[in-house]
Structure formats: C-alpha cells, structure tokens
PDB file of C-alpha atoms in Angstrom:
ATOM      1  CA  UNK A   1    -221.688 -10.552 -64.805  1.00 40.00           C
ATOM      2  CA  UNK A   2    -224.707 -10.288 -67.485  1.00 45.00           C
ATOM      3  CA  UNK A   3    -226.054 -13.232 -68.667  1.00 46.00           C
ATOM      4  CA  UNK A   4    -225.282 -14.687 -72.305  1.00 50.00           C
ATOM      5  CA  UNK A   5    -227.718 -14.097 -74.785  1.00 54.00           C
ATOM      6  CA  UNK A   6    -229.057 -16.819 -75.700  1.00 60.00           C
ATOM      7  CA  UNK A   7    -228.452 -17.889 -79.506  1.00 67.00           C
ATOM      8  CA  UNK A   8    -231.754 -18.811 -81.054  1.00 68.00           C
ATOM      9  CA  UNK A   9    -232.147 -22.602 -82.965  1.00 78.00           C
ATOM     10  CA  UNK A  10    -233.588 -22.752 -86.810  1.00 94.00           C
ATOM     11  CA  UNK A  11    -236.305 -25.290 -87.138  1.00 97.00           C
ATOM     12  CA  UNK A  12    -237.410 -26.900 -90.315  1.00 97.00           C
ATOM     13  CA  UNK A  13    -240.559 -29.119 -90.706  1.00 98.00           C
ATOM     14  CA  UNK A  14    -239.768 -31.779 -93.126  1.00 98.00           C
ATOM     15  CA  UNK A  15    -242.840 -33.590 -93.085  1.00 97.00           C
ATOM     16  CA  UNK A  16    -245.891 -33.161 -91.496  1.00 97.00           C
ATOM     17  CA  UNK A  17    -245.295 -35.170 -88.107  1.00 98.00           C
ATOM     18  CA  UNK A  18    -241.611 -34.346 -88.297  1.00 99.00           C
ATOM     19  CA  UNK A  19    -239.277 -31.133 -87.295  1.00 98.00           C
ATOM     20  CA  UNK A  20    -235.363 -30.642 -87.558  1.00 99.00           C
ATOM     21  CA  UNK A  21    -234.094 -28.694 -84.578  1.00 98.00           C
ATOM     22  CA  UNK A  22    -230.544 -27.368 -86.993  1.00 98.00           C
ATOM     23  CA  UNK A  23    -227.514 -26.448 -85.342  1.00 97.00           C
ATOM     24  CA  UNK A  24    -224.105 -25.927 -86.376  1.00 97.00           C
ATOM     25  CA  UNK A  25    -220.511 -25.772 -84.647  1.00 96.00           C
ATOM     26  CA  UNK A  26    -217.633 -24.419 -86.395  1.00 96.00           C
ATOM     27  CA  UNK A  27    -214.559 -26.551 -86.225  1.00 94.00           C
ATOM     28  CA  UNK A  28    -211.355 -24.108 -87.141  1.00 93.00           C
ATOM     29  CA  UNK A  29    -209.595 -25.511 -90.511  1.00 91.00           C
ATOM     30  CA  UNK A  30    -212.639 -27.847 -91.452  1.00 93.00           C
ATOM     31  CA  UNK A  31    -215.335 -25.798 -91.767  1.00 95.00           C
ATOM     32  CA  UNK A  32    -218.786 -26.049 -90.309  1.00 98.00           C
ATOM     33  CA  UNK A  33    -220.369 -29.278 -88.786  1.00 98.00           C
ATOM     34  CA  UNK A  34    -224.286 -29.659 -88.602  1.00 98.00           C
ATOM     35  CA  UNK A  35    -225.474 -30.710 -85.090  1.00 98.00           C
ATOM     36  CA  UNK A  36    -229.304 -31.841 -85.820  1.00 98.00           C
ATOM     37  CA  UNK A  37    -231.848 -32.914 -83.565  1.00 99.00           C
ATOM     38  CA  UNK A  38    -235.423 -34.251 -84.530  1.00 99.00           C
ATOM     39  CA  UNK A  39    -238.956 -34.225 -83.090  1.00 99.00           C
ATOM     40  CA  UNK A  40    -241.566 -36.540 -84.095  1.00 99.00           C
ATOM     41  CA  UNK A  41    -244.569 -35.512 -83.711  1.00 98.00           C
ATOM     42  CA  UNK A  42    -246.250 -39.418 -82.806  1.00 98.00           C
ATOM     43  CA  UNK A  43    -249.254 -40.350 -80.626  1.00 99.00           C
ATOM     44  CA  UNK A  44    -245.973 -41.042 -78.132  1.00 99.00           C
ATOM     45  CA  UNK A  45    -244.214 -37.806 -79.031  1.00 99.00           C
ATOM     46  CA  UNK A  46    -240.388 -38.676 -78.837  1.00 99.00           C
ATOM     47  CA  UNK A  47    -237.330 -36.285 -79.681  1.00 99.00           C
ATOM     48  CA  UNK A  48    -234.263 -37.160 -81.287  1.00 99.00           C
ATOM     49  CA  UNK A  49    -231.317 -36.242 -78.960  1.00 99.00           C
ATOM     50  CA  UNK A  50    -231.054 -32.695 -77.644  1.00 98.00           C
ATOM     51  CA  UNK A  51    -228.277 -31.116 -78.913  1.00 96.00           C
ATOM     52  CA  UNK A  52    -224.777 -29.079 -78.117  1.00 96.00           C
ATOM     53  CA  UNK A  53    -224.219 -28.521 -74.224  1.00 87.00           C
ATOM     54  CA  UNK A  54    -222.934 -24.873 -74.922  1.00 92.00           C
ATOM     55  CA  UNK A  55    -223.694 -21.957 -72.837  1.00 91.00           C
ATOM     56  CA  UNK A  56    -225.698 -19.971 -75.358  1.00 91.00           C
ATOM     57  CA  UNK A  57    -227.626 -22.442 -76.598  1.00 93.00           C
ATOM     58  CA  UNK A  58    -231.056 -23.467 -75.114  1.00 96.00           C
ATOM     59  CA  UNK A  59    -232.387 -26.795 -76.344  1.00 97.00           C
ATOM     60  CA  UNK A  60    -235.743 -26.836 -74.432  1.00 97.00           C
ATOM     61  CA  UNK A  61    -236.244 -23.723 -75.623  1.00 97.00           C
ATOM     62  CA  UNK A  62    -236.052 -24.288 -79.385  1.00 97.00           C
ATOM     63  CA  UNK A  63    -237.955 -27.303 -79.205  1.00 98.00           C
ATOM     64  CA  UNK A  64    -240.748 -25.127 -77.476  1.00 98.00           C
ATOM     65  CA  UNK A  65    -240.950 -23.674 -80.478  1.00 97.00           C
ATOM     66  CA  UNK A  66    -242.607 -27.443 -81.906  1.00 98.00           C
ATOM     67  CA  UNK A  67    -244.376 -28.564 -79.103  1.00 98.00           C
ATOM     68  CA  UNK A  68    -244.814 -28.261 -75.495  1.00 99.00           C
ATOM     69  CA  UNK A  69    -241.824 -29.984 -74.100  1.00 98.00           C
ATOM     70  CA  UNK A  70    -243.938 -31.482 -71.317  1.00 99.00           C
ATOM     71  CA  UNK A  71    -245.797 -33.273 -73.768  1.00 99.00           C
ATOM     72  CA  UNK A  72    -242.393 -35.566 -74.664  1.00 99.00           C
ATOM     73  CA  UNK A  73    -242.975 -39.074 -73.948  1.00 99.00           C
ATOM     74  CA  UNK A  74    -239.546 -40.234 -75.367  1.00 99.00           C
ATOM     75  CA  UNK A  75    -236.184 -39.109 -75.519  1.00 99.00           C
ATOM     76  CA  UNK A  76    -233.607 -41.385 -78.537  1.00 99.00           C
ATOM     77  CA  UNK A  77    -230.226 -40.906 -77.586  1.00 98.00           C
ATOM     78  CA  UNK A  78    -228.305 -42.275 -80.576  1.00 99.00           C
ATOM     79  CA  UNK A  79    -225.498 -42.184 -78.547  1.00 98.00           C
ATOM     80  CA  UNK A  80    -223.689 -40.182 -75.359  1.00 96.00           C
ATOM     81  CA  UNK A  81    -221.552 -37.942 -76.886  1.00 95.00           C
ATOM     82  CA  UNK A  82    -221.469 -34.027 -75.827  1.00 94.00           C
ATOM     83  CA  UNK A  83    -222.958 -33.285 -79.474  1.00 96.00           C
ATOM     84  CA  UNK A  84    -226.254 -35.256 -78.412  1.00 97.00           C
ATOM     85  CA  UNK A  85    -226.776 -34.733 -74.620  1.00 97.00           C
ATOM     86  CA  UNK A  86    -226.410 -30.751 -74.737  1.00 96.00           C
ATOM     87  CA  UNK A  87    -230.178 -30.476 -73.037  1.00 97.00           C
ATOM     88  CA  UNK A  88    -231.222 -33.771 -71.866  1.00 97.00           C
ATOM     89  CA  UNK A  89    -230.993 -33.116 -68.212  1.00 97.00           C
ATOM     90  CA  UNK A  90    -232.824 -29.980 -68.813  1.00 97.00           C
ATOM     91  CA  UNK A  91    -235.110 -31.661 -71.152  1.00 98.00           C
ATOM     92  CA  UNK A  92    -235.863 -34.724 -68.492  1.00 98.00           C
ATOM     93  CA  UNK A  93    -236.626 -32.204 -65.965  1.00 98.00           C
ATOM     94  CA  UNK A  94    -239.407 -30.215 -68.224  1.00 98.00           C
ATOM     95  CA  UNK A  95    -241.012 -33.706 -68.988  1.00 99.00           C
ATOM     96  CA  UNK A  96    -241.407 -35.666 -66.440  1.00 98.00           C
ATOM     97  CA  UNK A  97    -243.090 -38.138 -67.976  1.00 98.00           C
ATOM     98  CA  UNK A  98    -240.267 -38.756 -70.634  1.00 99.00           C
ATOM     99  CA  UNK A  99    -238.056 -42.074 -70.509  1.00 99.00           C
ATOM    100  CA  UNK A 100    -234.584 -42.206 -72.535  1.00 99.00           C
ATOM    101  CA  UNK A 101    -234.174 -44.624 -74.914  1.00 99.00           C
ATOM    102  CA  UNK A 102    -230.884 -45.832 -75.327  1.00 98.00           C
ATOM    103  CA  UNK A 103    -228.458 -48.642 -74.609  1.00 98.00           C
ATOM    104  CA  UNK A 104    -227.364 -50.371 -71.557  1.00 97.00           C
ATOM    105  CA  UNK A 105    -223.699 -48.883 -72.458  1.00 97.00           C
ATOM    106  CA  UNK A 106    -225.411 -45.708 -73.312  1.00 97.00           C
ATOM    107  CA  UNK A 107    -227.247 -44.986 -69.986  1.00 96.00           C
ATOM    108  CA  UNK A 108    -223.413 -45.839 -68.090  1.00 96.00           C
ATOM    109  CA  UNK A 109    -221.658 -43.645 -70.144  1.00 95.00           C
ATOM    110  CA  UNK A 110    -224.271 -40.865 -69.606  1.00 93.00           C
ATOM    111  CA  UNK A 111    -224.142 -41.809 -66.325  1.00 94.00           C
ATOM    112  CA  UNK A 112    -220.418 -40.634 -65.608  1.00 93.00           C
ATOM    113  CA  UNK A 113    -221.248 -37.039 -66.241  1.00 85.00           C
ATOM    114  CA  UNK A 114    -224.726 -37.137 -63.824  1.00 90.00           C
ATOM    115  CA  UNK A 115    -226.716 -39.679 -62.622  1.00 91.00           C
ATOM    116  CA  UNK A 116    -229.517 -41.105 -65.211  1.00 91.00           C
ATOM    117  CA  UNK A 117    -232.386 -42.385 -62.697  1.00 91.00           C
ATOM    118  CA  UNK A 118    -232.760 -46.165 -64.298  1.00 92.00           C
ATOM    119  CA  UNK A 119    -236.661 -45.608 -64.151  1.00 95.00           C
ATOM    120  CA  UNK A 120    -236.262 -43.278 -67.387  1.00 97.00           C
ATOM    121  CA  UNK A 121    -234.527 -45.237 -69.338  1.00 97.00           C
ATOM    122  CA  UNK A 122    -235.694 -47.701 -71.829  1.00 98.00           C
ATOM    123  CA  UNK A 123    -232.849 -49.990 -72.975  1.00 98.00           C
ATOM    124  CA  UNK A 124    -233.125 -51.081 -76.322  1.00 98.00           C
ATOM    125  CA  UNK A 125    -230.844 -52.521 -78.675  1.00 98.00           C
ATOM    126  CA  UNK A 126    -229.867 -52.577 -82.552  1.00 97.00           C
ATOM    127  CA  UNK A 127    -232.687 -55.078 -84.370  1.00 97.00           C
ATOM    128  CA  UNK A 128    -235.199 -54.231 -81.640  1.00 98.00           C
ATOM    129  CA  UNK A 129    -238.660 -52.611 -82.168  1.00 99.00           C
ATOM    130  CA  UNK A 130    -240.529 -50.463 -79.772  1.00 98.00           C
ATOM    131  CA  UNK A 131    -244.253 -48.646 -80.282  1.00 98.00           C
ATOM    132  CA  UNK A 132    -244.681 -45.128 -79.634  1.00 99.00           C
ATOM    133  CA  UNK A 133    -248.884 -45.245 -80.090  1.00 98.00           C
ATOM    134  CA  UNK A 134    -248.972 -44.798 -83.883  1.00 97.00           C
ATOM    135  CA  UNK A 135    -245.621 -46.459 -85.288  1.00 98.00           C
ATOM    136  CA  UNK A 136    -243.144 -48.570 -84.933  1.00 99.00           C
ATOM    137  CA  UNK A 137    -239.614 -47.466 -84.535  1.00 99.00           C
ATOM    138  CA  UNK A 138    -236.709 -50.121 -85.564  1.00 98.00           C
ATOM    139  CA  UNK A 139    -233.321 -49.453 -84.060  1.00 98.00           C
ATOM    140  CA  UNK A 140    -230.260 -50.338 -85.965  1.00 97.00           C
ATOM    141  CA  UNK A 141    -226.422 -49.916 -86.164  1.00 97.00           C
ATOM    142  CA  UNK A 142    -225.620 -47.415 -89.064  1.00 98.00           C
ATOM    143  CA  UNK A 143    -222.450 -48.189 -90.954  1.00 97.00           C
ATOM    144  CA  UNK A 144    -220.521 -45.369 -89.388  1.00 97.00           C
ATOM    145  CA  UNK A 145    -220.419 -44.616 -86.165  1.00 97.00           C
ATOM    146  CA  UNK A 146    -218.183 -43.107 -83.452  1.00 96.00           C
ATOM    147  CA  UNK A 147    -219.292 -44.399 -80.209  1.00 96.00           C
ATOM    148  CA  UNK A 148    -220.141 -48.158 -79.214  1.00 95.00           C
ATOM    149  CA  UNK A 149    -223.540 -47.347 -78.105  1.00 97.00           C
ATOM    150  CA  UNK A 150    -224.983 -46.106 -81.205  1.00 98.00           C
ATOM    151  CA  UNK A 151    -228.173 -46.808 -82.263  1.00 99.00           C
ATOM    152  CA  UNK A 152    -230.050 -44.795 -85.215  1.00 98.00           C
ATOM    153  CA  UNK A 153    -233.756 -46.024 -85.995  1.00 99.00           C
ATOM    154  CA  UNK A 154    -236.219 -46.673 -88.577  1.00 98.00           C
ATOM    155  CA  UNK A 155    -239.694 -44.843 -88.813  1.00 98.00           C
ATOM    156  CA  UNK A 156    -242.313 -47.220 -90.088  1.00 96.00           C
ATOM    157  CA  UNK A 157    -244.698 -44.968 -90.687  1.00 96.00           C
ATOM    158  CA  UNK A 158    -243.200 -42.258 -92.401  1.00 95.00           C
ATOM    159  CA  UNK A 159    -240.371 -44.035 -94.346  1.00 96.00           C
ATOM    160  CA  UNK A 160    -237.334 -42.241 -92.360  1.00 98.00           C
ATOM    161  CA  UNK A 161    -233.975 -43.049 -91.458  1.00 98.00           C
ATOM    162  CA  UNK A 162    -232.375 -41.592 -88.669  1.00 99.00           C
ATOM    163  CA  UNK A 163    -228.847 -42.779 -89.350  1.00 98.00           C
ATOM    164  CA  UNK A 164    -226.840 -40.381 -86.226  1.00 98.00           C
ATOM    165  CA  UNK A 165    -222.975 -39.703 -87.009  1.00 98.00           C
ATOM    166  CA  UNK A 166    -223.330 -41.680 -90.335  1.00 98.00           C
ATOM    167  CA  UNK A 167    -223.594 -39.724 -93.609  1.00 98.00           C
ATOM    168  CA  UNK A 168    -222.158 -36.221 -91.735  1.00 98.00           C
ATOM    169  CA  UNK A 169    -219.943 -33.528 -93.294  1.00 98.00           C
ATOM    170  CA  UNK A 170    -218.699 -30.586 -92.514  1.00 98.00           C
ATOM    171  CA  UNK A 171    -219.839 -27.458 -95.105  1.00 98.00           C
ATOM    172  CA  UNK A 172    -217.932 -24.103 -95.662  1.00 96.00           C
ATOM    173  CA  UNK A 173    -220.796 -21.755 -94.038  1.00 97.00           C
ATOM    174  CA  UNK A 174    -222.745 -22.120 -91.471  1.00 96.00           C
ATOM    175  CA  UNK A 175    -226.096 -21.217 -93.497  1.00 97.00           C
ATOM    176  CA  UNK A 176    -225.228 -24.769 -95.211  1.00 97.00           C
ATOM    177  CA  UNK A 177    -224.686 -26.300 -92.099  1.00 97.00           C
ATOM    178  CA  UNK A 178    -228.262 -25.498 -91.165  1.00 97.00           C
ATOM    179  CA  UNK A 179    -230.143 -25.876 -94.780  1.00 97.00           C
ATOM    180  CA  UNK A 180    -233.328 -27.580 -95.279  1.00 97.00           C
ATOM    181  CA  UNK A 181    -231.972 -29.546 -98.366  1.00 98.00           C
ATOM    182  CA  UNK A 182    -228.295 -31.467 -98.896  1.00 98.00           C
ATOM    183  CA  UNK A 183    -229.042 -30.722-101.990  1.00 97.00           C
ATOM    184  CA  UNK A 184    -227.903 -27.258-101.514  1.00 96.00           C
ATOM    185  CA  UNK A 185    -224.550 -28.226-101.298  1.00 96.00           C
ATOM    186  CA  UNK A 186    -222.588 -29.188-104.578  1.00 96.00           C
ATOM    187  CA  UNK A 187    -221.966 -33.341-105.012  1.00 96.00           C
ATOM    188  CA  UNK A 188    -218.621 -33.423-105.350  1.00 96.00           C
ATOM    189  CA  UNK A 189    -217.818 -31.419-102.616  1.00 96.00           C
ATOM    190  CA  UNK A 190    -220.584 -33.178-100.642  1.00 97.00           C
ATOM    191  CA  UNK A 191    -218.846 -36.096-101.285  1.00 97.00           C
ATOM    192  CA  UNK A 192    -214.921 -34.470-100.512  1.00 97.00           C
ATOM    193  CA  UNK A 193    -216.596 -33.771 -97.154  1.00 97.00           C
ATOM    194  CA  UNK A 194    -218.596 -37.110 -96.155  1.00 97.00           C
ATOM    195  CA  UNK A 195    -215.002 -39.294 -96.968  1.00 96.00           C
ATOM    196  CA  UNK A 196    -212.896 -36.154 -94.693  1.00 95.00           C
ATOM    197  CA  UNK A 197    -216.161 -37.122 -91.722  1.00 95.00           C
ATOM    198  CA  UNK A 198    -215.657 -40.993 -92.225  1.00 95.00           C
ATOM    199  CA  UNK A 199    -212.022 -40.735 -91.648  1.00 94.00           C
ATOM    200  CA  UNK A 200    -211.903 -38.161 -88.944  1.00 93.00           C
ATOM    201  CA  UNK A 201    -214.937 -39.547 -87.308  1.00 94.00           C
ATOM    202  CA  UNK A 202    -214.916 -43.133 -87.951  1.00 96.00           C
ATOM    203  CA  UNK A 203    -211.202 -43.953 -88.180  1.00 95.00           C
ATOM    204  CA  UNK A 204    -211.603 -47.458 -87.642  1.00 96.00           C
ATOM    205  CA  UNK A 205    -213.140 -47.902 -91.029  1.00 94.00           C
ATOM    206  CA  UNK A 206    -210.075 -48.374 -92.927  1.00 92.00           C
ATOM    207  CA  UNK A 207    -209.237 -50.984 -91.158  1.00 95.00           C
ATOM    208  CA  UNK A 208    -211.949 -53.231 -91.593  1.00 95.00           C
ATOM    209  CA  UNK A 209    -212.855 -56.197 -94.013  1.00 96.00           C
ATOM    210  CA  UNK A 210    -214.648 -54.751 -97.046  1.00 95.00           C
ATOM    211  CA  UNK A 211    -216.985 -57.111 -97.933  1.00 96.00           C
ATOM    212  CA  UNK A 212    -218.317 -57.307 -94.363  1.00 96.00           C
ATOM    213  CA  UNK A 213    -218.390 -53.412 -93.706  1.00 95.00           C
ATOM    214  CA  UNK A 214    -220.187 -53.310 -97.387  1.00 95.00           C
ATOM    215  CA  UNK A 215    -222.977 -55.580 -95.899  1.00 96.00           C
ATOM    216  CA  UNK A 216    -223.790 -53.521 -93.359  1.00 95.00           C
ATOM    217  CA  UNK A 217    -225.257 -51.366 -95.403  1.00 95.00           C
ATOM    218  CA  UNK A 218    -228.216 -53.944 -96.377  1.00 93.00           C
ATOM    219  CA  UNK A 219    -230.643 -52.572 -93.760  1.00 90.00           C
ATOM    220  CA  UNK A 220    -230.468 -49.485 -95.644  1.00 92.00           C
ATOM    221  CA  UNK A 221    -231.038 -50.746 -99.074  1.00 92.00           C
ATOM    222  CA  UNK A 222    -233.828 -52.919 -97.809  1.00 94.00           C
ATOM    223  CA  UNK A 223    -235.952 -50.388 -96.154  1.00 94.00           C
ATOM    224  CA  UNK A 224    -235.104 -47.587 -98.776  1.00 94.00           C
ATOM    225  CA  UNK A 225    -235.933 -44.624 -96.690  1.00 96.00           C
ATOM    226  CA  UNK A 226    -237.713 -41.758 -98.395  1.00 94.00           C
ATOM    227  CA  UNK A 227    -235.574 -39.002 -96.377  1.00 98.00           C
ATOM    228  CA  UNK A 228    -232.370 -39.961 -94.434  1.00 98.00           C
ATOM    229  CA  UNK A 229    -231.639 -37.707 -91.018  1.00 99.00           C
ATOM    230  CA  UNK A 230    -228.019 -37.392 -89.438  1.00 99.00           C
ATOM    231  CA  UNK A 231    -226.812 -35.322 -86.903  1.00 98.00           C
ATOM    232  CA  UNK A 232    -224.749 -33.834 -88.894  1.00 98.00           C
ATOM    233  CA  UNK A 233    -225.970 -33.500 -92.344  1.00 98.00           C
ATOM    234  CA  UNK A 234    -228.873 -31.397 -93.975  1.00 98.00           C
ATOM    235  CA  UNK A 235    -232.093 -33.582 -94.358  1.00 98.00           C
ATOM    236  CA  UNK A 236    -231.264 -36.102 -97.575  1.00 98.00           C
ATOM    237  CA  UNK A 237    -234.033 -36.896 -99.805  1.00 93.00           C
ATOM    238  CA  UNK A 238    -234.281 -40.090-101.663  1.00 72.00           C
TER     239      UNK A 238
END
C-alpha cells in the first residue's frame, strides 16, 4: 500500500517571536473549523498544542518549518482533546528536553490514550504563573470551554491571549479557515458563526447564571490583549 501524501501546514508569523501553525477540518453541514496551533519563539521556546491526529497531517513537520523542534522546551496543552494532541507524542519524542504543561486532569485524560511519563509534565493551574526565560505566561479559564481541563494563557511580554476553544467559528471555505486576519471574514456572519460554536461547543452555557458567566470575562477586559489566539479562529486583532 503507498504511503499518504502528506498534506502540508500554512504558517503565519504574527509577530516577531510568534507563529500560527493554521489548520482546518471540514465538518459536513457547518462548514469549515480552524484547528490552530502556536509557537513562541521565547528564551524557553514553548508550542501551543500540536494539532489534528490525522493520517496526512504531520505536525513536527510543519513546525520544522519555525524552528528546530528539538529546540522546544515547552509543550501548552490547553486541553486533551483529539483537536490538540494530533502530534504530541511525536513532538515529545523529537524534543526530549520538552515538558507538557497542563493540568493534573489534563495529563490523566491524555493518559488513557498512551502513557504521559509524569517527569514531562508540568502541572499548572488557572491563576498560576510560570517563566519561560524571557516572560511570564499567566494561565486562565476562558469563558468558553469544552473540556474541564482547559487552560488558555496570557503572554506578558507580548500582550497575547491564547483563549483555546473560546472565540471559535466555523467559516464557509477552508482558505478562511486558515487566514491571517478574522477580519477577512464579514461581522455579522462572524458573529452567526461564534453563537452556532458556543452552542454546539459549549452547550452548557445556556444554562448558567448570567451575571456570573458575564464576570468571567473580567480577566479579559483587564489585561486587554493586543491580538487574541484560538484554536479555532483566525488571529483577532484588538
């Protein structure tokens, strides 16, 4: 049997010290959902999950593309779903010296599928701060989420949000799925799409008391990132 060809990732460098690794997946009837992961290019360099787990895709090998995967010092899982864990065994095993940072719910979810050796991992929860050499990274709970372990994270030093599941939508082409800009993709349909993600995604929402869920939100509106990163949304400026 010949071997699948691999399909080759689209990278975008959104600021100097910082890369998007852009994927898509279509999802029949809904359209096309982004599948991001990040590199940050610190003294500590640390990526920013790893990806779909499909056959033709190959994570290490995209992220080559940014840096020498053996130089990765730190791996942020926002969370254990298939969407985020796509290459982290193969990523673990081409740099050895790279620990996973995630939760202690995280690393036993992960765990089901193959063993995660506890000497990579680096628990850390939402509210907690860790150094990576030249900036401090401040994990959080964004306001939507879809798994109990997920942490996103603030970037001190360049002013980003990496806010996982929250903010996603799924686009009508796969060339917006991957774009550089949300701002390529027309607000009010931006907006049809985030509410379809929230419910789909994040049923649990509507259930919840407003004025509670509302103040979750304060993290965001106190930092006031300059760019905001999901999974599954082109980069958002502003």
């Amino acid at each position: 049997m010949p071997l699948q060809k691999t399909r080759p990732g689209t990278v975008h460098k959104v600021r100097p010290d910082i890369s998007v690794l852009a994927d898509s997946l279509e999802v029949p009837g809904i359209g096309h959902l982004p599948v991001n992961a990040f590199v940050l290019l610190a003294a500590q360099p640390l990526v920013v999950d790893t990806g779909l787990g499909l056959p033709d895709r190959n994570f290490v090998e995209t992220l080559s593309t940014v840096l020498d995967p053996a130089d990765v010092r730190w791996i942020w899982l926002t969370h254990p779903d298939r969407d985020h864990t796509g290459g982290i065994f193969d990523l673990l095993a081409a740099a050895p010296e790279a620990r996973v940072v995630t939760t202690f719910v995280g690393a036993g979810i992960l765990s089901c599928e193959r063993p995660l050796p506890l000497d990579r991992c680096y628990l850390l929860n939402p509210g907690e701060t860790m150094d990576i050499g030249d900036r401090t990274l401040t994990g959080f709970r964004p306001p939507l989420f879809d798994n109990p372990a997920t942490v996103g994270f603030f970037d001190d030093h360049s002013g980003v949000c990496f806010s996982s599941d929250c903010f996603g939508a799924p686009l009508p082409t796969a060339e917006l799925a991957r774009a550089d800009d949300v701002r390529d993709v027309p607000l009010d349909d931006l907006r049809t799409a985030q509410l379809l993600w929230a419910t789909v995604d994040s049923p649990w929402v509507r259930t919840v008391d407003m004025d509670k869920y509302l103040a979750t939100f304060h993290p965001l509106k106190d930092r006031k990132p300059d760019l905001v990163l999901s999974t599954h949304l082109p980069p958002a400026t502003g």
